[in-house]
Coordinates of C-alpha atoms in Angstrom, one line a residue:
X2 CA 15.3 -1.8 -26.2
X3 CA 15.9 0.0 -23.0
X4 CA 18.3 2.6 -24.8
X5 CA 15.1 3.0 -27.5
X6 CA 13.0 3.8 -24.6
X7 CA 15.3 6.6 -22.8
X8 CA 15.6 8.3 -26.1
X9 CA 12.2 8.2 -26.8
X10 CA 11.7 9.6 -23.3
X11 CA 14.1 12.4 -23.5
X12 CA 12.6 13.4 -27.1
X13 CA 9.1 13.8 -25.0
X14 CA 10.5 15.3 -22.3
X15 CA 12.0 18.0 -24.4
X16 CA 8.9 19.0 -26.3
X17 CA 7.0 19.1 -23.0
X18 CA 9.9 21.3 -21.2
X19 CA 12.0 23.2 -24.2
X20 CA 14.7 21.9 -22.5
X21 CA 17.0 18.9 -22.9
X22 CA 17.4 15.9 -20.0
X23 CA 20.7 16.6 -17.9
X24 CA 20.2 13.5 -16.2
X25 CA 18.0 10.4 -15.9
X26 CA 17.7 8.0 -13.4
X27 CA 15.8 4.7 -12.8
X28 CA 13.4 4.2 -10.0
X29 CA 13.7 0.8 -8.3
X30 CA 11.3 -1.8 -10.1
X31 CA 8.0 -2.5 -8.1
X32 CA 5.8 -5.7 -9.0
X33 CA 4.9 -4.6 -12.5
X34 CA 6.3 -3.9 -15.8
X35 CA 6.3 -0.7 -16.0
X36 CA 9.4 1.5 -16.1
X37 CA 9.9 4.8 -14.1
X38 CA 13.1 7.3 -14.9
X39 CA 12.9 10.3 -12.6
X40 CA 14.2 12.9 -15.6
X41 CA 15.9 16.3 -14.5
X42 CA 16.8 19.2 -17.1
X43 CA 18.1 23.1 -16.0
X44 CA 14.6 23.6 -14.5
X45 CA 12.3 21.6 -15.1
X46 CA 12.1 17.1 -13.9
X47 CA 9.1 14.8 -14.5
X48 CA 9.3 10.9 -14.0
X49 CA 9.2 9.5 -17.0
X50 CA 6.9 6.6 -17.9
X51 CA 7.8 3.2 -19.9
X52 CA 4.5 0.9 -20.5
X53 CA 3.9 -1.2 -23.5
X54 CA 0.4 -2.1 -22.0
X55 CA -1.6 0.9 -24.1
X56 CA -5.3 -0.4 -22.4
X57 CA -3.5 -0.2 -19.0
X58 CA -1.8 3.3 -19.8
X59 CA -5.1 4.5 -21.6
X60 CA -6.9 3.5 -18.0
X61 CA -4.4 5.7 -15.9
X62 CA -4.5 8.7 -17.7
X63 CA -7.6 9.5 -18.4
X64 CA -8.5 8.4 -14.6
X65 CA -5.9 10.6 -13.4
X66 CA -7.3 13.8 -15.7
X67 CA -11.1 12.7 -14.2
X68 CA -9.4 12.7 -10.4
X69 CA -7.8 15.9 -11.1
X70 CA -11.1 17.9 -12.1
X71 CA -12.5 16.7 -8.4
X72 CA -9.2 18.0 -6.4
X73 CA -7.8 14.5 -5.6
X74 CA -4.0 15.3 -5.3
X75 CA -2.8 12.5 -8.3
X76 CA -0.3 13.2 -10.7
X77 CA -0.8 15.7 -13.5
X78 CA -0.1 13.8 -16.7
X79 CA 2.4 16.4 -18.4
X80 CA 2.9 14.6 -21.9
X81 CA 1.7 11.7 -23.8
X82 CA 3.7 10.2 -26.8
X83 CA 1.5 9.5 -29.6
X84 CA 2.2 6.1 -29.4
X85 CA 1.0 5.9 -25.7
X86 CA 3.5 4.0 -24.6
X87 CA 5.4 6.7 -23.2
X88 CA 4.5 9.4 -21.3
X89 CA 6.0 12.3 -18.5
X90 CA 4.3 12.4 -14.9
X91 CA 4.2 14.5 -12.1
X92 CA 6.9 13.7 -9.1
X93 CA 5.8 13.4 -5.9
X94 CA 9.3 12.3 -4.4
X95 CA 10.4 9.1 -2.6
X96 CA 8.3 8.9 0.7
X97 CA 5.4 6.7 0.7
X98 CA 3.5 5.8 3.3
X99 CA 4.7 2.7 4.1
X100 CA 8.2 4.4 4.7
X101 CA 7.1 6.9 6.9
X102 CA 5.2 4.1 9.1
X103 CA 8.7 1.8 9.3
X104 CA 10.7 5.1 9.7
X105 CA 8.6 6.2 12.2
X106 CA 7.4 3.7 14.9
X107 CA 8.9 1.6 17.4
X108 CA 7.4 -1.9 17.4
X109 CA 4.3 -2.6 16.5
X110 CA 3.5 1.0 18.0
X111 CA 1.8 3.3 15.8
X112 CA 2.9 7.2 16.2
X113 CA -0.8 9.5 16.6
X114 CA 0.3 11.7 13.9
X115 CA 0.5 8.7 11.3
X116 CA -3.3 7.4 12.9
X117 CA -4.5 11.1 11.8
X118 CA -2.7 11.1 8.1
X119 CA -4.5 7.7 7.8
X120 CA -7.6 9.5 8.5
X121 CA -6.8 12.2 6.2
X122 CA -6.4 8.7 3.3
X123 CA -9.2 7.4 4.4
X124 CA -11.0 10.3 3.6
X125 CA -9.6 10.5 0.4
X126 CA -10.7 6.9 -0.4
X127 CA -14.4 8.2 0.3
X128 CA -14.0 10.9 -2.5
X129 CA -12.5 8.4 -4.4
X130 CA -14.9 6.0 -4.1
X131 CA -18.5 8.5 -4.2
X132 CA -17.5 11.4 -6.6
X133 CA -14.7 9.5 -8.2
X134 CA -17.4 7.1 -9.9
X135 CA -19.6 10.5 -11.4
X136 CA -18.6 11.0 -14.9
X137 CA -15.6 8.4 -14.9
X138 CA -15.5 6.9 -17.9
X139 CA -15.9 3.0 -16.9
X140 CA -14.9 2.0 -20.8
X141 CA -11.1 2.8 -20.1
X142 CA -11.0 0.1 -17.1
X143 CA -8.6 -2.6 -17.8
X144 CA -8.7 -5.9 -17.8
X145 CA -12.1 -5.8 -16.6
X146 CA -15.4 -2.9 -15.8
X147 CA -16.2 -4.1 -12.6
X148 CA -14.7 -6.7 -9.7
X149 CA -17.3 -8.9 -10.8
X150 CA -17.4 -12.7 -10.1
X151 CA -14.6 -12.9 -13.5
X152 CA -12.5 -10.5 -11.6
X153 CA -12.9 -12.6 -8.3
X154 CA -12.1 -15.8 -9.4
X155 CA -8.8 -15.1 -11.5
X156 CA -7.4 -13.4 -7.8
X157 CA -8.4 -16.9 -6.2
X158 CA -7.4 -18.9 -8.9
X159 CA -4.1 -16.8 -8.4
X160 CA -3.5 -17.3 -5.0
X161 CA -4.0 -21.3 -6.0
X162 CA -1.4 -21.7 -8.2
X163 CA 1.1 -19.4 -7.2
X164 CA 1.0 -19.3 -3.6
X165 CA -1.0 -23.0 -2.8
X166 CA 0.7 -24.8 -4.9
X167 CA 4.3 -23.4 -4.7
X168 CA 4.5 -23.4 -0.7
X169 CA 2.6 -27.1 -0.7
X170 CA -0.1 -26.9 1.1
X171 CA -2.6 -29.8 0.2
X172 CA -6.3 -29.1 -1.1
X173 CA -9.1 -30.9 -3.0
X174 CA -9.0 -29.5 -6.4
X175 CA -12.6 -29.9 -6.9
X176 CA -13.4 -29.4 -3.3
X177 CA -11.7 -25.7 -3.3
X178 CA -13.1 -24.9 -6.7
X179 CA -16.5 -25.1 -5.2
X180 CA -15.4 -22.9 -2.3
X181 CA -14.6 -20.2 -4.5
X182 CA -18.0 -20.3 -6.4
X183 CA -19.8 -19.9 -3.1
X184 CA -17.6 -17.5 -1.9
X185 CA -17.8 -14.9 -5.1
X186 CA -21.1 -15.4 -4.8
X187 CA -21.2 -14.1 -1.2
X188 CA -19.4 -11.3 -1.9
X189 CA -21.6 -10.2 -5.0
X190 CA -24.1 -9.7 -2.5
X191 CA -22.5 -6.4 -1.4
X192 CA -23.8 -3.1 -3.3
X193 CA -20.6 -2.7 -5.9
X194 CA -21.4 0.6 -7.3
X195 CA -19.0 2.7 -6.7
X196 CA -14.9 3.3 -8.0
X197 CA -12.7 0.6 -6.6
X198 CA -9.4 1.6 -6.7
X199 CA -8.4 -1.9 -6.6
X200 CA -4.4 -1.6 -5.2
X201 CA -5.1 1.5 -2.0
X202 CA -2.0 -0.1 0.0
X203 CA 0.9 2.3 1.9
X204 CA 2.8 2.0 -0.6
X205 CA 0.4 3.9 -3.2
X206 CA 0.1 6.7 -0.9
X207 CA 3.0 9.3 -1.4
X208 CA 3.6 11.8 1.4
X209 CA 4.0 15.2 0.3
X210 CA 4.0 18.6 2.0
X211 CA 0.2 19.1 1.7
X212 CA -0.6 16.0 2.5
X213 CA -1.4 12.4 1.1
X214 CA -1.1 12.2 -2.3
X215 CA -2.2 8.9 -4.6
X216 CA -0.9 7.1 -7.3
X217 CA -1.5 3.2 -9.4
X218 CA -5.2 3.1 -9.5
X219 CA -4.9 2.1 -13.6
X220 CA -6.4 -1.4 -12.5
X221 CA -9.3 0.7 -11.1
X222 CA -12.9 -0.4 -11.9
X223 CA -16.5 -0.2 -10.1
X224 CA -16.7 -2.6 -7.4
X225 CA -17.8 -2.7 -3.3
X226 CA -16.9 0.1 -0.8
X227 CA -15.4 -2.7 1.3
X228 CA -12.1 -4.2 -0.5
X229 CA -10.2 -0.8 -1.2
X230 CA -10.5 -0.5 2.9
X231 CA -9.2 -3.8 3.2
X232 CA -6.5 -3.2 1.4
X233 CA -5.2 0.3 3.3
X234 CA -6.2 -1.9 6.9
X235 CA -5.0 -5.4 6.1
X236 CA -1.8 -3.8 4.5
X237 CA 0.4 -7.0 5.2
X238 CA 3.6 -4.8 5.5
X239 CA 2.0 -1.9 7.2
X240 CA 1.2 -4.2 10.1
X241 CA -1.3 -2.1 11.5
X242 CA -2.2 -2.9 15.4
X243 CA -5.6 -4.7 15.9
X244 CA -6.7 -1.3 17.7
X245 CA -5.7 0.9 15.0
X246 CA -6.9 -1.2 12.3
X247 CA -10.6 -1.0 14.3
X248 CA -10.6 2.6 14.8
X249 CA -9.8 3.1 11.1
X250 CA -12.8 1.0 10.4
X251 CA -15.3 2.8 12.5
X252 CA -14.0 6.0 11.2
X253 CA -14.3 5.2 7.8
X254 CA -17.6 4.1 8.7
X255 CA -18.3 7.7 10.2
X256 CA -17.1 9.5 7.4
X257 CA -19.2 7.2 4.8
X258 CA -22.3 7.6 7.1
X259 CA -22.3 11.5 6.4
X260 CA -22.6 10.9 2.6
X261 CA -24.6 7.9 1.9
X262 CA -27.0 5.7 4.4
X263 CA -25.3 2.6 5.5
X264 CA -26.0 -0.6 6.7
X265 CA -23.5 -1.1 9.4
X266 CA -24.2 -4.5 10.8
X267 CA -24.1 -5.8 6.6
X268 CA -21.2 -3.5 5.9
X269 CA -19.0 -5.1 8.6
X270 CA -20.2 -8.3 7.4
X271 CA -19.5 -8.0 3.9
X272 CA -15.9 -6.3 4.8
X273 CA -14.3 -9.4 6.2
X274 CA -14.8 -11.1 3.7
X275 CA -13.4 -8.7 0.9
X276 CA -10.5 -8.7 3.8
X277 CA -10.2 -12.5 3.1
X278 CA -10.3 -12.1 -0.5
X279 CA -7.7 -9.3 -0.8
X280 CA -5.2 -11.0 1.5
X281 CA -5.1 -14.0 -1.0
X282 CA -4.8 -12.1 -4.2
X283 CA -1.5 -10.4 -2.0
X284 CA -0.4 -13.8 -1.3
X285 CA -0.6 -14.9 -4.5
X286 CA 1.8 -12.1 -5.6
X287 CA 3.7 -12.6 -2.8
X288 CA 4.2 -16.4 -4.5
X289 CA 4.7 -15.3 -7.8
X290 CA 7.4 -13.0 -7.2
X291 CA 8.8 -14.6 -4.7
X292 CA 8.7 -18.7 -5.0
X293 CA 8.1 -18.4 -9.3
X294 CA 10.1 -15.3 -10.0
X295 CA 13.0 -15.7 -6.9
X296 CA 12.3 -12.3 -5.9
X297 CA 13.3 -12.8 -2.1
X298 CA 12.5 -9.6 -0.9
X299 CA 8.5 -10.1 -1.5
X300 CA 8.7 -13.4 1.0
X301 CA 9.5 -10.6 3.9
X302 CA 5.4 -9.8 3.4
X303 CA 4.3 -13.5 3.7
X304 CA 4.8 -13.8 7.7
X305 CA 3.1 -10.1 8.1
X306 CA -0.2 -11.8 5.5
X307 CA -0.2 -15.1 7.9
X308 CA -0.6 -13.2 11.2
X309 CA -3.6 -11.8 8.9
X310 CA -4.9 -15.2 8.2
X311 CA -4.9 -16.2 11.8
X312 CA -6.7 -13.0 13.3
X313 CA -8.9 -13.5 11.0
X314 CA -9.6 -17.5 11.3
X315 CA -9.6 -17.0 15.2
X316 CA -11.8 -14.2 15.3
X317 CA -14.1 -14.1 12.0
X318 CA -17.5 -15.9 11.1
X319 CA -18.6 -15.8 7.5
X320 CA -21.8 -16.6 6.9
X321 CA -21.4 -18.9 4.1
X322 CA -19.4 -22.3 4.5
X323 CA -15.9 -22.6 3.1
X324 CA -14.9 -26.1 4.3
X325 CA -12.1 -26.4 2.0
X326 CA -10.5 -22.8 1.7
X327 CA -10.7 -23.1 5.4
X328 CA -8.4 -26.0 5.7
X329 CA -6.2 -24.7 3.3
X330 CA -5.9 -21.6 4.8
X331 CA -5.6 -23.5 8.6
X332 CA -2.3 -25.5 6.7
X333 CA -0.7 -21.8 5.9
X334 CA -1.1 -20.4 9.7
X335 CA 1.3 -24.2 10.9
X336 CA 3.7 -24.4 7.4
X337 CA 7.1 -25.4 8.9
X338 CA 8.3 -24.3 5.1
X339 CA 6.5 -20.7 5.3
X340 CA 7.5 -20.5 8.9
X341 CA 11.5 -20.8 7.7
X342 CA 10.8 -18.2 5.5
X343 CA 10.1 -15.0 8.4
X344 CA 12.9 -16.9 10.3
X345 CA 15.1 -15.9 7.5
X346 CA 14.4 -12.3 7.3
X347 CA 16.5 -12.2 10.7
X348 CA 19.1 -9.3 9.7
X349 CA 18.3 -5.5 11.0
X350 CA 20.2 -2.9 9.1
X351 CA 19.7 0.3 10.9
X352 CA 20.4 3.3 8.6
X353 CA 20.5 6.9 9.9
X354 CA 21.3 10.2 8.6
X355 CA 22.9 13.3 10.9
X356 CA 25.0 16.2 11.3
X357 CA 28.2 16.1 12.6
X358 CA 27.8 19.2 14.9
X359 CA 25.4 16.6 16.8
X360 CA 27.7 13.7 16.6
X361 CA 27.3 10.3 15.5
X362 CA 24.3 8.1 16.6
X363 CA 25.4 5.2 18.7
X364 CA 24.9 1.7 18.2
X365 CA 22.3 0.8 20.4
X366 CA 22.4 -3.3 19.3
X367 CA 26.1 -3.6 21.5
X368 CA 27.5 -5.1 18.2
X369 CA 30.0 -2.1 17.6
X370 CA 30.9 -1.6 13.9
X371 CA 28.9 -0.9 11.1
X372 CA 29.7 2.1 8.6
X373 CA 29.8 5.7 8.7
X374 CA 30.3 7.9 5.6
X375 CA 31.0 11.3 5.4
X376 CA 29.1 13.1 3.0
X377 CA 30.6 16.8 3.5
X378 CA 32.7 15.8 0.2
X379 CA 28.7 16.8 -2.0
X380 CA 28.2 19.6 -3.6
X381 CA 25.6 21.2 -1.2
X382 CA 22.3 22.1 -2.0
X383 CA 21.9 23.7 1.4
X384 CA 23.9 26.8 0.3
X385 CA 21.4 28.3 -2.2
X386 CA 18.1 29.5 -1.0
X387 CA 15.9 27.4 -2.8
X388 CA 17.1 24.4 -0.9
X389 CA 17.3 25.5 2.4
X390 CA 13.7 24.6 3.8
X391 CA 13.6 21.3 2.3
X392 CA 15.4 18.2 3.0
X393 CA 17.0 15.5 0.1
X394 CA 13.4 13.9 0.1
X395 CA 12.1 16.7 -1.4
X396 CA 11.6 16.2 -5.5
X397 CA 13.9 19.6 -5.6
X398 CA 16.4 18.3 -3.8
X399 CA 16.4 14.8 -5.4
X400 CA 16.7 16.4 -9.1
X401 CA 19.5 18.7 -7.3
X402 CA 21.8 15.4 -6.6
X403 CA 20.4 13.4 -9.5
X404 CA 22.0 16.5 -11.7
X405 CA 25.5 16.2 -10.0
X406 CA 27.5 13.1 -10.9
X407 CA 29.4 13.1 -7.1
X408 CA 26.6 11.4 -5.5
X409 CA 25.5 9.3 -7.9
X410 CA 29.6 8.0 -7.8
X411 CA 29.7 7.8 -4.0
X412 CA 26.6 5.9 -3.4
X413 CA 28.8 3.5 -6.3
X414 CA 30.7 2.6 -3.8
X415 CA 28.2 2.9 -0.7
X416 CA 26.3 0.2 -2.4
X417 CA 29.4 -1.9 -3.3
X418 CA 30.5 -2.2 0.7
X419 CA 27.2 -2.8 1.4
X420 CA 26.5 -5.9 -0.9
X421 CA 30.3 -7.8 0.3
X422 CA 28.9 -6.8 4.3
X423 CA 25.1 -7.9 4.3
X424 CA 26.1 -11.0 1.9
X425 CA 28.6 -12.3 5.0
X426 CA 26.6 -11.3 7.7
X427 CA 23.4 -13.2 6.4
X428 CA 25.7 -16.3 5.6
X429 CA 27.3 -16.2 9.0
X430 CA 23.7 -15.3 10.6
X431 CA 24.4 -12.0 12.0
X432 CA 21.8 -9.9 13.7
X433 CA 22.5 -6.2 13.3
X434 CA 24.5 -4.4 10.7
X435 CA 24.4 -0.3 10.9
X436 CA 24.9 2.5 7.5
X437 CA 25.4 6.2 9.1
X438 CA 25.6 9.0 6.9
X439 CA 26.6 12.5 8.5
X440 CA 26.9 15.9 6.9
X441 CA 26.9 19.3 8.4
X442 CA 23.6 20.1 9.1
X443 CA 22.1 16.5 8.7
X444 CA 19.1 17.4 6.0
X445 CA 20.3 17.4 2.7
X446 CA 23.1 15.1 1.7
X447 CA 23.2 12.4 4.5
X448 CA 19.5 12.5 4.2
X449 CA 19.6 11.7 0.4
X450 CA 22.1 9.2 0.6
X451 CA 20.9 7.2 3.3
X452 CA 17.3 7.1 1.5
X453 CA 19.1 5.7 -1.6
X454 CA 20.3 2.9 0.2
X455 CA 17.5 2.1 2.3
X456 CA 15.7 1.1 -1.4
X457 CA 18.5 -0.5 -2.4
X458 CA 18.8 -2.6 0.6
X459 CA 14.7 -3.3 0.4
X460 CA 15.1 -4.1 -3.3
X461 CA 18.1 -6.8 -3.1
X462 CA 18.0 -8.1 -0.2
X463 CA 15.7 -10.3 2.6
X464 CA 16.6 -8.1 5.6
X465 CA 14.9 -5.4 7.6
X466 CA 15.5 -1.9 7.1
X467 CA 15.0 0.3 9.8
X468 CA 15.8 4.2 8.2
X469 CA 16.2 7.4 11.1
X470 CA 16.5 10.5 9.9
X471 CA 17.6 12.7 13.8
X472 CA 17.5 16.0 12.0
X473 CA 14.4 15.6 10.4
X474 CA 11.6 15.5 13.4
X475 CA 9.0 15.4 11.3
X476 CA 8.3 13.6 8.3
X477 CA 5.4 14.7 5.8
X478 CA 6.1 18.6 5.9
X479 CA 9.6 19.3 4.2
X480 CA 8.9 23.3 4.4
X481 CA 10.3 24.1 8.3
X482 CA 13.7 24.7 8.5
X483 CA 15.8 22.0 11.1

């Protein structure tokens, strides 16, 4: 089936760029079924699309053609196969949010230039959420128009039997049930007019040279202003500081103010709850991937979701009573079995990328060892023109390596030493385990390279990634020269 689909693919691709594919390579699987090959001819690439959900496709595309007339920066949709299960996108590289915030800060810090692309998100979101609605045609949503009390109740009903249920926590069937009526019903009180994006997370935000850029919102629908801002603040992974998260809220709330009149004593109300709500339908994918699906790597979110939980039990007040989701919620925050779980995400693999003129980085952890690779033996893309202001995050510069079969064969055998070393050092416990990747000037290949394995280790593996790029001193903007 999967060779049906690349040739399918590469048929498409060539009608849409009168050229044929020189090389196609899969993006790492995220937590739905659909496929992604970035595709790369002479001149032209696209990522290339695999869905056999037509409704869902039918409910991205034509959002993303609606977005596009209002100057939201989502992907132009370059072809669709007549089927519509198959279909060529614009590529907006590898760096999502989420990777510039890990990449970027030290602790729990938050750097001031990530605070103001935030800002620049959020007010993105607002367009989103005010003009996106005008003239969207609510038909195409899939599976349902609105985030109506339906919609509400399958995202509880998910968190109960896939995250509940699987990390045995004890509840009144009946009891909760009722708890979830009352809830919804709470939260239908909120005005839920507008376009709810339904999955604006870090990881849906792209970082490109001009800026944020946005991508998933096929399970868009209408719904309440409030949840799509829970889900960018309450970001499990993102771990945003208290602070942050606070200022984000009030500037949202500054932003909205200028377009609409609002409520702000109600709004703030209404918002922790949709927090609540959102945090459990992420915990309930967190369980389903995770306990039901063994997918280890989506347990690393679960410690990040209870610290969540507990700001929000210690320092929340609903005004509706939840006797029984409260308990149940209390027994997450002291689970010795979910506690074992962050204990096991206890291995830091520090990757870096540099230049040899500079020398190579030092391991700070006083382990010693690790790995460092030389990737001078790459065809360079720094010696043509076109490369030479942009670094191997840049889509150029990614269909430049995926063209040439060198890298793809020595990150064969990056990979290879790195599954025998991280398997042994998580078996013998071991704390710190460091990837360096140097090349002459410390922006193309080593750059590449170490991004390729950074995703590879977050894909395979229950360990934390830290990824340093020294030549590269600033992250969004590919187009100054280092």
């Amino acid at each position: 089936m999967k060779e049906n689909d690349l040739n399918q693919l590469k048929k498409i691709f060539q009608k849409w760029a009168g050229e044929v594919v020189e090389v196609v390579s899969p993006l790492p699987p995220s937590g739905s079924d659909r496929i992604y090959y970035r595709m790369t001819g002479s001149d032209r690439y696209a990522l290339g699309v695999v869905n056999r959900n037509v409704k869902e496709n039918r409910a991205f595309i034509g959002f993303s053609r609606h977005f596009k007339t209002l100057g939201l920066k989502v992907p132009e949709i370059y072809y669709v196969d007549e089927s519509e299960k198959y279909y060529l996108i614009e590529d907006f590289g590898n760096t999502t949010l989420y990777d510039w915030l890990s990449n970027s800060r030290s602790g729990k810090e938050m750097p001031s230039d990530i605070v103001s692309f935030y800002k620049s998100v959020i007010d993105n979101l607002v367009k989103f959420q005010l003009e996106g609605k005008e003239g969207l045609d609510f038909s195409l949503c899939y599976p349902r128009h609105s985030f109506d009390k339906q919609s509400m109740l399958w995202d509880l009903h998910y968190f109960k039997y896939y995250f509940l249920k699987l990390a045995n926590i004890q509840f009144d069937e009946q009891l909760l049930e009722d708890d979830y009526h009352r809830f919804a019903d709470y939260l239908q009180q909120a005005e839920n007019d507008y376009f709810l994006y339904r999955d604006f997370q870090s990881r849906n935000v792209m970082v490109t040279p001009d800026g944020p850029a946005f991508i998933d919102y096929q399970g868009g629908r209408r719904g309440a202003l409030q949840y799509d801002l829970a889900s960018l603040l309450f970001d499990a992974k993102a771990d945003i500081p208290a602070e942050i998260r606070e200022e984000l809220l009030d500037y949202y709330i500054s932003v909205l103010k200028k377009r609409i009149d609002v409520n702000e004593t109600a709004f703030r109300n209404y918002f922790y709850g949709y927090v609540l709500i959102r945090i459990m339908q992420a915990m309930g994918a967190y369980g389903f991937r995770g306990f039901y699906e063994k997918k280890e790597h989506f347990l690393k979110s679960i410690p990040y979701a209870i610290d969540n939980l507990k700001f929000l039990l210690s320092k929340v007040d609903l005004p509706v009573s939840l006797p029984a989701l409260t308990d149940a919620l209390q027994q997450i925050t002291t689970s010795k079995k979910l506690l074992e779980i962050s204990e096991k995400a206890n291995l830091t693999v520090m990757v870096t990328s540099f230049s040899f003129r500079r020398g190579i980085p030092v391991d700070t952890s006083g382990n010693g060892g690790g790995f460092v690779f030389d990737c001078r033996c790459i065809h360079n893309p720094g010696r043509y023109d076109e490369y030479k202001n942009k670094t191997g995050r840049h889509p150029d510069v990614i269909a430049f390596f995926e063209r040439e079969k060198e890298m793809e064969n020595f990150l064969s055998d990056v990979f290879s030493l790195a599954n025998q070393s991280i398997q042994k050092y998580l078996k013998r416990n071991f704390k710190h385990l460091m990837f360096n990747f140097g090349c002459t000037g410390g922006q193309h290949r080593s750059v590449y390279a170490a991004e390729k394995l950074s995703a590879y280790l977050r894909k395979h593996f229950p360990v934390n990634v830290i990824l340093k790029h020294q030549e590269i001193l600033t992250w969004p903007d590919d187009s100054v020269e280092r």
